[in-house]
Each structure stands twice: as C-alpha cells, then as structure tokens.
Short mmCIF file of C-alpha atoms and ligand atoms in Angstrom, two decimals:
data_model
loop_
_atom_site.label_atom_id
_atom_site.label_comp_id
_atom_site.label_asym_id
_atom_site.label_seq_id
_atom_site.Cartn_x
_atom_site.Cartn_y
_atom_site.Cartn_z
CA MET A 1 0.05 -45.07 73.50
CA ARG A 2 3.99 -45.04 73.69
CA ALA A 3 5.90 -41.81 74.39
CA THR A 4 8.72 -43.17 72.31
CA ASP A 5 6.10 -43.34 69.43
CA ILE A 6 5.11 -40.14 69.67
CA ILE A 7 8.64 -38.30 70.19
CA MET A 8 9.38 -40.11 66.79
CA LYS A 9 6.36 -39.10 64.99
CA LYS A 10 7.09 -35.36 65.91
CA ARG A 11 10.78 -36.05 65.25
CA ASP A 12 9.78 -37.15 61.48
CA GLY A 13 7.34 -34.03 60.95
CA GLY A 14 4.16 -35.80 61.81
CA GLU A 15 0.96 -33.97 63.08
CA LEU A 16 0.19 -35.05 66.33
CA SER A 17 -3.38 -35.98 67.47
CA ARG A 18 -5.25 -34.18 70.29
CA GLU A 19 -4.84 -37.69 72.44
CA GLU A 20 -1.31 -38.00 71.46
CA ILE A 21 -0.72 -34.52 73.05
CA ALA A 22 -2.92 -35.41 76.07
CA PHE A 23 -0.85 -38.43 76.79
CA LEU A 24 2.18 -36.54 77.11
CA ILE A 25 1.04 -33.15 78.95
CA ASP A 26 -1.09 -35.54 81.42
CA GLY A 27 1.64 -38.06 81.75
CA TYR A 28 4.25 -35.44 82.27
CA VAL A 29 2.27 -33.54 85.03
CA LYS A 30 1.37 -36.82 86.90
CA GLY A 31 4.97 -38.27 86.59
CA SER A 32 4.37 -41.05 84.66
CA ILE A 33 6.63 -39.73 81.64
CA PRO A 34 9.90 -38.75 82.61
CA GLU A 35 11.66 -35.30 81.90
CA TYR A 36 14.09 -36.90 79.34
CA GLN A 37 11.31 -38.08 77.07
CA VAL A 38 9.38 -34.73 77.40
CA SER A 39 12.76 -32.92 76.67
CA SER A 40 13.21 -34.75 73.60
CA TRP A 41 9.93 -34.16 72.61
CA LEU A 42 10.01 -30.26 73.29
CA MET A 43 13.22 -30.37 70.72
CA ALA A 44 11.25 -32.16 68.18
CA VAL A 45 8.52 -29.81 68.44
CA PHE A 46 11.43 -26.79 68.26
CA PHE A 47 12.35 -27.95 64.89
CA ARG A 48 9.34 -29.24 63.43
CA GLY A 49 6.94 -26.76 64.88
CA MET A 50 3.07 -27.61 65.12
CA ASN A 51 0.08 -26.46 63.15
CA PHE A 52 -2.69 -24.32 64.43
CA ARG A 53 -5.03 -27.42 65.55
CA GLU A 54 -1.98 -29.18 67.41
CA THR A 55 -1.03 -25.65 69.03
CA ALA A 56 -4.63 -25.12 70.03
CA ASP A 57 -5.13 -28.75 71.44
CA LEU A 58 -1.97 -28.03 73.40
CA THR A 59 -3.14 -24.82 74.64
CA GLU A 60 -6.69 -26.43 75.80
CA LEU A 61 -4.83 -29.16 77.42
CA MET A 62 -2.39 -27.24 79.57
CA LEU A 63 -5.41 -24.93 80.57
CA ARG A 64 -7.15 -28.03 81.55
CA SER A 65 -4.07 -29.00 84.02
CA GLY A 66 -5.35 -26.40 86.62
CA LYS A 67 -7.84 -23.93 87.72
CA THR A 68 -9.55 -21.21 85.90
CA MET A 69 -10.62 -17.91 87.37
CA ASN A 70 -14.44 -18.05 87.76
CA LEU A 71 -15.85 -14.71 86.97
CA SER A 72 -19.31 -15.98 86.37
CA GLY A 73 -22.21 -13.82 87.90
CA LEU A 74 -20.34 -10.60 87.29
CA ALA A 75 -21.10 -8.25 84.57
CA GLY A 76 -18.29 -8.14 81.75
CA PRO A 77 -17.17 -7.79 79.03
CA PHE A 78 -13.92 -8.97 80.23
CA VAL A 79 -11.06 -8.15 78.18
CA ASP A 80 -7.25 -8.03 79.14
CA LYS A 81 -3.88 -7.41 77.47
CA HIS A 82 -0.65 -9.48 77.50
CA SER A 83 2.58 -7.89 76.61
CA THR A 84 5.62 -10.22 75.76
CA GLY A 85 7.65 -8.30 77.55
CA GLY A 86 9.81 -4.82 77.49
CA VAL A 87 12.11 -2.36 79.25
CA GLY A 88 10.01 0.50 80.67
CA ASP A 89 6.61 -1.10 79.79
CA LYS A 90 4.42 0.45 82.16
CA VAL A 91 1.42 0.26 80.07
CA SER A 92 -0.72 -2.04 82.31
CA LEU A 93 -0.59 0.40 84.86
CA VAL A 94 -2.03 3.11 82.70
CA LEU A 95 -4.30 0.80 80.57
CA ALA A 96 -6.13 -1.30 83.34
CA PRO A 97 -7.83 1.84 85.00
CA VAL A 98 -8.50 3.66 81.52
CA ALA A 99 -10.05 0.60 79.84
CA ALA A 100 -12.17 0.18 83.41
CA ALA A 101 -13.41 3.97 83.05
CA CYS A 102 -14.50 3.24 79.80
CA GLY A 103 -16.60 0.23 80.55
CA ILE A 104 -14.51 -2.68 80.33
CA ARG A 105 -13.71 -5.11 83.11
CA VAL A 106 -10.25 -5.93 83.37
CA PRO A 107 -8.92 -9.26 85.13
CA MET A 108 -5.31 -8.93 85.06
CA MET A 109 -2.71 -11.48 86.04
CA SER A 110 0.74 -10.58 85.61
CA GLY A 111 4.41 -11.33 85.76
CA ARG A 112 7.47 -10.38 87.44
CA ALA A 113 10.49 -9.02 86.21
CA LEU A 114 13.00 -11.76 84.77
CA GLY A 115 16.31 -11.17 82.90
CA HIS A 116 16.14 -7.79 81.05
CA THR A 117 12.35 -7.42 81.17
CA GLY A 118 10.32 -5.72 83.76
CA GLY A 119 7.69 -7.02 85.60
CA THR A 120 4.01 -5.29 86.39
CA LEU A 121 3.83 -6.86 90.18
CA ASP A 122 7.35 -5.68 91.04
CA LYS A 123 6.24 -2.21 89.67
CA LEU A 124 2.98 -2.08 91.88
CA GLU A 125 4.79 -3.43 95.06
CA SER A 126 7.16 -0.49 95.11
CA ILE A 127 3.88 1.15 95.93
CA PRO A 128 4.29 1.09 100.22
CA GLY A 129 1.85 -1.77 101.38
CA TYR A 130 0.38 -2.46 97.88
CA LYS A 131 -0.50 -6.62 97.67
CA THR A 132 -0.65 -8.49 94.35
CA GLY A 133 -1.73 -12.18 95.74
CA LEU A 134 -5.22 -11.94 95.68
CA SER A 135 -7.56 -14.45 96.65
CA GLU A 136 -10.32 -15.48 93.98
CA ALA A 137 -12.91 -13.89 95.98
CA GLN A 138 -10.86 -10.81 96.21
CA PHE A 139 -10.10 -10.75 92.49
CA ARG A 140 -13.53 -11.23 91.57
CA ASP A 141 -14.76 -8.38 94.37
CA PHE A 142 -12.28 -5.74 93.20
CA ILE A 143 -13.20 -6.23 89.62
CA SER A 144 -16.91 -5.82 90.34
CA LYS A 145 -16.06 -2.47 92.53
CA ASP A 146 -13.16 -0.76 90.72
CA GLY A 147 -13.19 -2.59 87.24
CA PHE A 148 -10.12 -3.95 87.39
CA ALA A 149 -7.69 -6.03 89.79
CA MET A 150 -3.95 -6.82 89.53
CA THR A 151 -2.80 -10.19 90.75
CA GLY A 152 -0.05 -12.94 90.36
CA GLN A 153 -0.39 -16.30 89.05
CA THR A 154 -1.19 -18.85 91.49
CA SER A 155 0.34 -22.24 91.56
CA GLU A 156 -3.06 -23.91 90.84
CA ILE A 157 -3.04 -21.92 87.43
CA VAL A 158 -1.83 -24.01 84.54
CA PRO A 159 0.45 -26.22 86.58
CA ALA A 160 1.46 -27.75 83.13
CA ASP A 161 3.29 -24.84 82.08
CA LYS A 162 5.19 -24.15 85.45
CA LYS A 163 7.01 -27.89 84.84
CA LEU A 164 7.10 -27.36 81.22
CA TYR A 165 8.47 -23.73 81.19
CA ALA A 166 11.11 -24.67 83.73
CA LEU A 167 12.31 -27.55 81.64
CA ARG A 168 12.14 -25.60 78.26
CA ASP A 169 14.44 -23.19 80.09
CA VAL A 170 17.09 -25.71 80.66
CA THR A 171 16.73 -27.52 77.23
CA ALA A 172 17.02 -24.60 75.02
CA THR A 173 13.57 -24.84 73.73
CA VAL A 174 12.11 -21.45 74.71
CA GLU A 175 12.17 -20.18 71.50
CA SER A 176 9.60 -22.04 69.75
CA VAL A 177 6.23 -20.23 68.22
CA PRO A 178 3.85 -22.80 68.70
CA LEU A 179 5.41 -23.77 72.61
CA ILE A 180 5.31 -19.86 73.42
CA THR A 181 1.80 -19.55 72.16
CA ALA A 182 0.15 -22.40 74.12
CA SER A 183 2.13 -21.16 77.17
CA ILE A 184 1.00 -17.55 77.22
CA LEU A 185 -2.40 -18.44 75.91
CA SER A 186 -3.20 -20.94 78.32
CA LYS A 187 -2.40 -18.58 81.29
CA LYS A 188 -4.59 -15.68 80.06
CA VAL A 189 -7.44 -17.56 79.13
CA ALA A 190 -7.45 -19.31 82.65
CA GLU A 191 -7.89 -15.41 84.13
CA GLY A 192 -11.55 -15.72 82.62
CA ALA A 193 -11.27 -12.92 79.89
CA GLU A 194 -13.56 -13.37 76.39
CA ALA A 195 -11.03 -11.41 74.54
CA LEU A 196 -7.53 -10.66 74.65
CA VAL A 197 -5.11 -7.74 73.25
CA PHE A 198 -1.69 -9.06 72.95
CA ASP A 199 1.60 -6.58 72.51
CA VAL A 200 4.12 -8.47 70.76
CA LYS A 201 7.17 -6.55 71.15
CA SER A 202 9.84 -6.61 68.34
CA GLY A 203 13.42 -5.09 68.61
CA PRO A 204 16.47 -5.41 70.72
CA GLY A 205 15.06 -5.15 73.93
CA ALA A 206 11.97 -7.53 73.01
CA PHE A 207 12.17 -12.07 73.01
CA MET A 208 11.06 -11.41 69.40
CA LYS A 209 14.13 -9.42 67.79
CA THR A 210 12.76 -9.15 64.52
CA VAL A 211 9.44 -7.73 63.04
CA GLU A 212 9.07 -11.01 60.94
CA ASP A 213 9.21 -13.26 64.34
CA ALA A 214 7.10 -11.16 66.08
CA GLU A 215 4.62 -11.15 63.37
CA ARG A 216 4.74 -15.16 63.22
CA LEU A 217 4.18 -14.97 67.04
CA ALA A 218 1.29 -12.63 66.83
CA ASN A 219 -0.42 -14.71 63.88
CA SER A 220 -0.10 -17.73 66.12
CA LEU A 221 -1.49 -16.03 69.30
CA VAL A 222 -4.34 -14.63 67.07
CA LYS A 223 -5.40 -17.68 65.26
CA THR A 224 -4.72 -20.18 68.45
CA GLY A 225 -6.98 -18.08 70.33
CA GLU A 226 -9.88 -17.57 68.19
CA ALA A 227 -9.70 -21.65 67.61
CA LEU A 228 -10.63 -21.31 71.57
CA GLY A 229 -13.36 -19.12 70.92
CA LYS A 230 -11.70 -15.85 71.99
CA ARG A 231 -11.80 -12.47 70.01
CA ILE A 232 -7.99 -11.55 70.01
CA VAL A 233 -5.98 -8.80 68.39
CA GLY A 234 -2.05 -8.84 68.08
CA VAL A 235 -0.63 -5.79 68.18
CA ILE A 236 3.33 -5.48 67.19
CA THR A 237 5.10 -2.65 68.75
CA ASP A 238 8.36 -1.53 68.70
CA MET A 239 11.08 -2.14 71.82
CA SER A 240 14.12 -0.74 70.41
CA GLU A 241 14.74 1.70 73.07
CA PRO A 242 13.03 1.64 76.42
CA LEU A 243 9.15 3.24 76.50
CA GLY A 244 8.79 6.46 78.13
CA PHE A 245 11.38 8.24 80.05
CA LYS A 246 11.68 6.29 83.18
CA VAL A 247 12.75 2.62 84.02
CA GLY A 248 12.73 1.18 87.39
CA ASN A 249 9.98 0.23 89.81
CA PHE A 250 8.81 2.97 91.60
CA LEU A 251 10.14 5.37 88.94
CA GLU A 252 7.58 3.45 86.56
CA VAL A 253 4.69 3.81 88.90
CA GLU A 254 5.49 7.76 88.78
CA GLU A 255 5.36 7.85 84.75
CA SER A 256 2.05 5.94 85.04
CA ILE A 257 0.52 8.34 87.22
CA ASP A 258 1.84 11.19 84.85
CA CYS A 259 -0.11 9.26 81.91
CA LEU A 260 -3.05 9.31 84.08
CA ARG A 261 -2.70 12.75 84.79
CA GLY A 262 -2.61 13.47 81.01
CA SER A 263 1.28 14.42 80.82
CA GLY A 264 2.47 11.06 79.68
CA PRO A 265 5.43 10.97 77.04
CA ALA A 266 4.33 10.28 73.67
CA ASP A 267 5.91 7.02 72.92
CA LEU A 268 4.31 5.42 75.84
CA MET A 269 0.85 7.11 75.31
CA GLU A 270 0.58 5.97 71.84
CA VAL A 271 1.00 2.33 72.71
CA THR A 272 -1.31 2.89 75.61
CA TYR A 273 -3.86 4.45 73.38
CA ARG A 274 -3.60 1.92 70.65
CA LEU A 275 -3.75 -1.16 72.96
CA THR A 276 -6.51 0.10 75.15
CA ALA A 277 -8.61 1.22 72.22
CA TRP A 278 -8.46 -2.52 70.93
CA MET A 279 -9.60 -3.61 74.21
CA LEU A 280 -12.61 -1.30 73.87
CA VAL A 281 -13.46 -2.58 70.33
CA ALA A 282 -12.91 -6.26 71.27
CA GLY A 283 -15.37 -5.87 74.16
CA GLY A 284 -18.00 -4.17 71.95
CA LYS A 285 -17.49 -0.48 73.85
CA ALA A 286 -16.01 1.25 70.59
CA LYS A 287 -16.96 0.53 67.00
CA THR A 288 -13.54 1.45 65.49
CA VAL A 289 -9.92 2.14 66.96
CA GLU A 290 -10.31 5.92 66.59
CA GLU A 291 -13.41 5.82 68.34
CA GLY A 292 -11.89 3.72 71.11
CA ILE A 293 -8.71 6.29 71.41
CA ASP A 294 -10.89 9.28 71.83
CA ALA A 295 -12.68 7.36 74.70
CA CYS A 296 -9.50 6.59 76.32
CA ARG A 297 -8.33 10.31 75.92
CA LYS A 298 -11.80 11.45 77.55
CA ALA A 299 -11.10 8.90 80.66
CA ILE A 300 -7.87 10.61 80.92
CA ALA A 301 -9.00 14.10 80.87
CA SER A 302 -11.81 13.78 83.01
CA GLY A 303 -9.56 12.18 85.63
CA ARG A 304 -12.00 9.01 86.04
CA ALA A 305 -8.84 6.82 85.27
CA LEU A 306 -6.64 8.34 87.52
CA GLN A 307 -9.53 8.20 90.26
CA LEU A 308 -9.87 4.59 89.46
CA PHE A 309 -6.26 3.79 89.53
CA GLU A 310 -6.18 5.58 93.36
CA ALA A 311 -9.22 3.28 94.13
CA ASN A 312 -7.08 -0.13 93.05
CA VAL A 313 -4.07 1.14 94.99
CA ALA A 314 -6.33 1.63 98.46
CA ARG A 315 -8.13 -1.47 97.63
CA GLN A 316 -5.09 -3.79 97.35
CA GLY A 317 -3.50 -2.49 100.61
CA GLY A 318 -1.46 0.33 99.06
CA ASP A 319 -1.29 3.89 100.78
CA VAL A 320 -2.17 6.42 98.01
CA LYS A 321 -0.97 9.14 100.28
CA ALA A 322 2.50 7.78 100.94
CA MET A 323 2.54 6.79 97.11
CA TYR A 324 2.29 10.47 96.35
CA GLY A 325 4.59 11.49 99.22
CA LEU A 326 7.19 9.48 97.35
CA TYR A 327 6.45 11.13 94.17
CA GLY A 328 9.89 12.55 92.37
CA LYS A 329 11.72 11.49 95.75
CA HIS A 330 11.87 7.79 95.89
CA ARG A 331 15.46 7.72 94.49
CA SER A 332 18.54 5.65 95.92
CA ALA A 333 21.49 7.71 96.84
CA HIS A 334 23.80 5.82 94.72
CA VAL A 335 23.78 7.83 91.45
CA LEU A 336 25.86 7.96 88.16
CA GLU A 337 25.18 10.74 85.64
CA VAL A 338 25.53 9.68 82.39
CA ARG A 339 26.70 12.87 80.33
CA VAL A 340 26.92 13.40 76.42
CA PRO A 341 30.53 13.13 74.96
CA ARG A 342 30.05 14.82 72.02
CA PRO A 343 27.94 17.52 70.67
CA GLY A 344 25.39 16.08 67.80
CA PHE A 345 22.37 13.55 68.11
CA ILE A 346 21.39 10.42 70.06
CA GLY A 347 21.68 7.78 67.72
CA ALA A 348 20.21 5.01 69.87
CA VAL A 349 19.07 3.97 73.29
CA ASP A 350 19.43 -0.11 73.38
CA ALA A 351 16.27 -1.33 75.24
CA TYR A 352 18.27 -4.52 75.75
CA LYS A 353 21.43 -3.11 77.35
CA ILE A 354 19.59 -0.82 79.80
CA GLY A 355 17.36 -3.97 80.42
CA CYS A 356 20.42 -5.93 81.32
CA ALA A 357 22.17 -2.92 83.12
CA GLY A 358 18.77 -2.73 85.09
CA VAL A 359 19.45 -6.39 86.57
CA TYR A 360 22.56 -5.25 88.35
CA LEU A 361 20.99 -2.08 89.71
CA GLY A 362 18.28 -4.11 91.24
CA VAL A 363 15.30 -3.02 88.95
CA GLY A 364 15.03 -7.06 87.56
CA ARG A 365 16.65 -10.17 88.72
CA ASN A 366 18.12 -13.06 87.28
CA ARG A 367 16.69 -15.88 89.27
CA THR A 368 13.04 -15.62 90.24
CA GLU A 369 13.89 -15.86 93.55
CA ASP A 370 15.83 -13.03 93.76
CA PRO A 371 14.92 -9.72 95.52
CA VAL A 372 14.31 -6.35 93.63
CA TRP A 373 14.39 -2.74 94.65
CA PRO A 374 11.68 -0.23 94.55
CA ASP A 375 14.07 2.98 94.29
CA VAL A 376 16.57 2.16 91.56
CA GLY A 377 16.56 2.80 87.95
CA PHE A 378 16.92 5.29 85.15
CA VAL A 379 15.51 8.61 84.51
CA PHE A 380 16.22 9.75 80.74
CA GLU A 381 16.46 13.49 79.65
CA ARG A 382 16.73 12.38 76.27
CA LYS A 383 16.06 9.61 73.78
CA ALA A 384 16.91 8.57 70.21
CA GLY A 385 16.60 11.37 67.65
CA ASP A 386 17.58 14.19 69.97
CA ARG A 387 19.78 17.28 69.62
CA VAL A 388 22.52 16.87 72.53
CA GLU A 389 25.49 19.38 73.43
CA LYS A 390 28.69 17.92 74.81
CA GLY A 391 28.32 17.51 78.43
CA ASP A 392 24.42 17.38 78.66
CA LEU A 393 22.68 15.05 81.22
CA ALA A 394 21.84 12.17 78.98
CA CYS A 395 20.32 10.01 81.67
CA THR A 396 20.56 9.53 85.61
CA VAL A 397 21.05 6.03 86.89
CA TYR A 398 20.13 4.77 90.46
CA GLY A 399 21.64 1.69 91.87
CA LYS A 400 21.13 -0.45 95.03
CA ASP A 401 24.74 0.45 95.92
CA ASP A 402 27.87 1.74 94.48
CA ALA A 403 28.70 -1.93 93.25
CA SER A 404 25.94 -2.34 91.39
CA VAL A 405 26.27 1.28 89.81
CA GLU A 406 29.71 0.45 88.64
CA ALA A 407 28.96 -2.92 87.33
CA ALA A 408 26.12 -1.54 85.37
CA ARG A 409 28.22 1.58 84.07
CA PRO A 410 29.87 -0.30 80.93
CA LEU A 411 26.49 -1.63 79.60
CA ILE A 412 24.98 1.83 80.44
CA GLU A 413 27.82 3.43 78.38
CA ALA A 414 27.42 1.10 75.41
CA ALA A 415 23.51 1.55 75.24
CA PHE A 416 23.87 5.11 73.99
CA ALA A 417 24.76 5.62 70.29
CA TRP A 418 25.64 9.10 69.27
CA SER A 419 25.60 10.50 65.67
CA ASP A 420 26.03 13.43 63.28
CA ALA A 421 22.56 13.37 62.06
CA PRO A 422 19.08 12.54 63.62
CA SER A 423 18.01 8.98 62.68
CA ALA A 424 14.65 8.45 61.22
CA LYS A 425 12.39 7.46 63.86
CA SER A 426 10.73 4.20 63.46
CA PRO A 427 7.12 3.80 64.08
CA ILE A 428 6.19 2.67 67.57
CA VAL A 429 2.82 0.69 66.50
CA ILE A 430 4.26 -1.38 63.50
CA LYS A 431 1.54 -3.66 62.84
CA GLU A 432 -1.83 -4.77 64.02
CA ILE A 433 -3.46 -8.37 63.12
CA THR A 434 -7.20 -9.01 63.84
CA ALA A 435 -10.25 -10.78 62.25
CA LEU A 436 -12.07 -8.44 64.38
N1 URA B 478 6.21 -15.95 78.37
C1 URA B 478 5.56 -17.13 78.73
O1 URA B 478 4.61 -16.98 79.75
N2 URA B 478 5.80 -18.17 78.13
C2 URA B 478 6.78 -18.35 77.37
O2 URA B 478 6.92 -19.60 76.56
C3 URA B 478 7.57 -17.26 76.58
C4 URA B 478 7.22 -15.99 77.27
#
C-alpha cells in the first residue's frame, strides 16, 4: 500500500477501505508516514468528506491508537455528556451530580479553555485545592463512591487525535464534520461510557455558527456513535449569548452552586435539565425526557445533587469550606462597569465577542500552555430582551490587571446591541436527534 494512492483516491472522491485508513493512521502515529502526506490527505477529506462507514472506521482506529478507561467491575449505567464548547457553559458542573443523584454513573473527561470557549477543568481548578489529573484507580474509586468523577484526558488516551488535531489546527482542516466526529467520539468512547449525550452548540459563540452545520455534526455524531454500538443523543442548543449570568472560572462555580441550590438562571437550567434527562433516558433510568426532567428537579429539590457535588469537591482535594467562603467575593480588583447608553432594550449579547474579551481578561487562553485566572470574568445584570434605562448597569467585568480590562473594553462594548423594541427570544433547545 502507498500513502500517495490513498491520498489520490480520496482527492478524486473515492471511498477508503478500513485497511487504507488504518495504513494512514498507524503510519502517522508510528512516524512512518510524514506530516506532508497526512496534511494532504486531511485536505482531501476536508473537501471530499467521508461516509458514515469511513467515519466509524476512522473513529475506531483512532480509539485503538491508545488506552481506554477500564470501568469493568463497577456498576453502571455509564453515561456522559459532551459539549462542543461555548461561553458561560457550566452545564457539566451541575449535570454530573444531578445525573449521579438519579442513578447514572458519569465518567467525565473534560477539556480546558481554548480560544473563546471555556473549559470545565479550569473552572473546577478555581476551587482551592481541586485536582483534575486523576489516575485510573482514583477515577474508578470516585465514580463508585459519588457516582461521578471529573478528570482530564491523559496523553495515553487517543494519541492519534493529539497528533492529528495539532496538524489540522495548522493546515486549516479543523472544520470538517467527519474529522470533528472522529476526534470527539474517539475520546468520549475511550472514557468507557455506554451512552453519550452531545450538546452541539449553534450560533456566534459556537464552533458551528449555523443550525444547519450544527445539525450535520449532530447527525454525524449520532450515526457514527451508533455504528460503534453506543446509544447516542444529539441535542442542538443555542449559543448566541452566554449561558447564564456569570462567565469566568470561579464565577461559573458560583453559578453552578446556585443551580444546585435550586436558584439557577432559566436558560442554563433548561439546557441542563434537557441534557441530563436524556442521559437518564439513555441509561434506562427514565422512560421519557419529561419523566427524566421530573427526576432531575427532585434531585435538586432534595439537596442530594448539591451533597454529591460537595462530596466530589472534597474527594478531588478541594476545600468545600474555602469554596463557600469565596462565594460572592472571589473578584479581582481590576473592574469595569458597563452601563446602558440609552433607554430601550438589550438586542443581543454576542457570546463570541464576550468569549474573546474573556481571553484578554484571563478567563481563557489562546495557547494551551498559557495560564488562566480564577477570579476574573463577567457578571451580567441583564441579557437580550430585557428593558433598560440609560445608566443602568449591564455588566461588571473583572480582569487580571488594568491593561487586560482596557484591551477587552472595545470587544465588550461591541458585544452589546441596543434596540428600541424587544427582540423575539429564540428557543434555547433547538433540535434533538436520536434513535432512542
Ligand atoms: N473538539 C475536538 O475535540 N475535536 C475537534 O475536531 C473539534 C473540537
């Protein structure tokens, strides 16, 4: 077999066999096929696409390039959720303990903030002492005790994706539905879940800017995941404006605590309930989404979900007392107040611009090795559709230093659109795709 023939076949729109895909992936991971040939193949896939069979083969071959978490011997059902990334998206922090309180086991492997999107690991690590680099033994132990555990991906999990994703990043081949599907799905299947719920975000603050693109990705994740023998649900949710009222690492921990205390913002709770309820359905703990939502509400009302969250914080080295001590106070001294310039309504709060401004402030990062700050971010007082008077406080911004606040200011000001009439609220849960 020759790499050139495989590249040529895909370039001309052909369907690759499993053996051909394996030849390329194995060769790339072992170093026998050079980056220039893999880059060329990636670009051919970008333009010609892959069918579901090819995508499923690619996913499975990538999965086999590394280690998978061994959850055998533990009682399931093991179900996880993955979000394609957004701004103010702290759903994982609430969903994991709620699902666990309803009898689901959640083996959650999350990522870090990158570009305009936030990262679950960075949020959790803003809790004093909280550690996210768990060993497999700890991951198993914590799941069996609290029903969930939160860790990062180790270098042993899907090493093929580490190399391929880095190469895609510098060859303009990230935005390809089959390549994204194989990348996300291989990592999620490696963590040992039997069923997966995907939150595919759509809108300015999302990776997929239009509902049509989000739908193509959700369909691909569902069909490819099913071909790998998993139960899959794809939920398309809106990411036009940030989710909830707080954006930032510890600020999002605070808002997660609010949710678990039963006082979370409506948009955030709607997305959280819907995704968690689908996890219950996929795991056989509820017959319908409505029944699932009811169980989630009870898990919060009874205090059980909050108890499990606190247990997890303590289990992963976090200081629960210090966390509550910082609640409402963990704010940098470098502050900007954004005031409403004219009476009327807030037309929009652009999630992408807020996410990009957050990188200046120290919420997120542009390069994986850059640090993030726990006590920075945004507290919104009002969001799209709200009536406002001139001079009202729209949001308070906290930055790592004064220069960061000044650098972020133009983007933050541009993120707000003001209007004379209330805009129609678009639905937060746009579409659900599943064969369950
Ligand atoms: N996130 C991933 O993990 N992989 C992609 O390809 C895109 C987003």
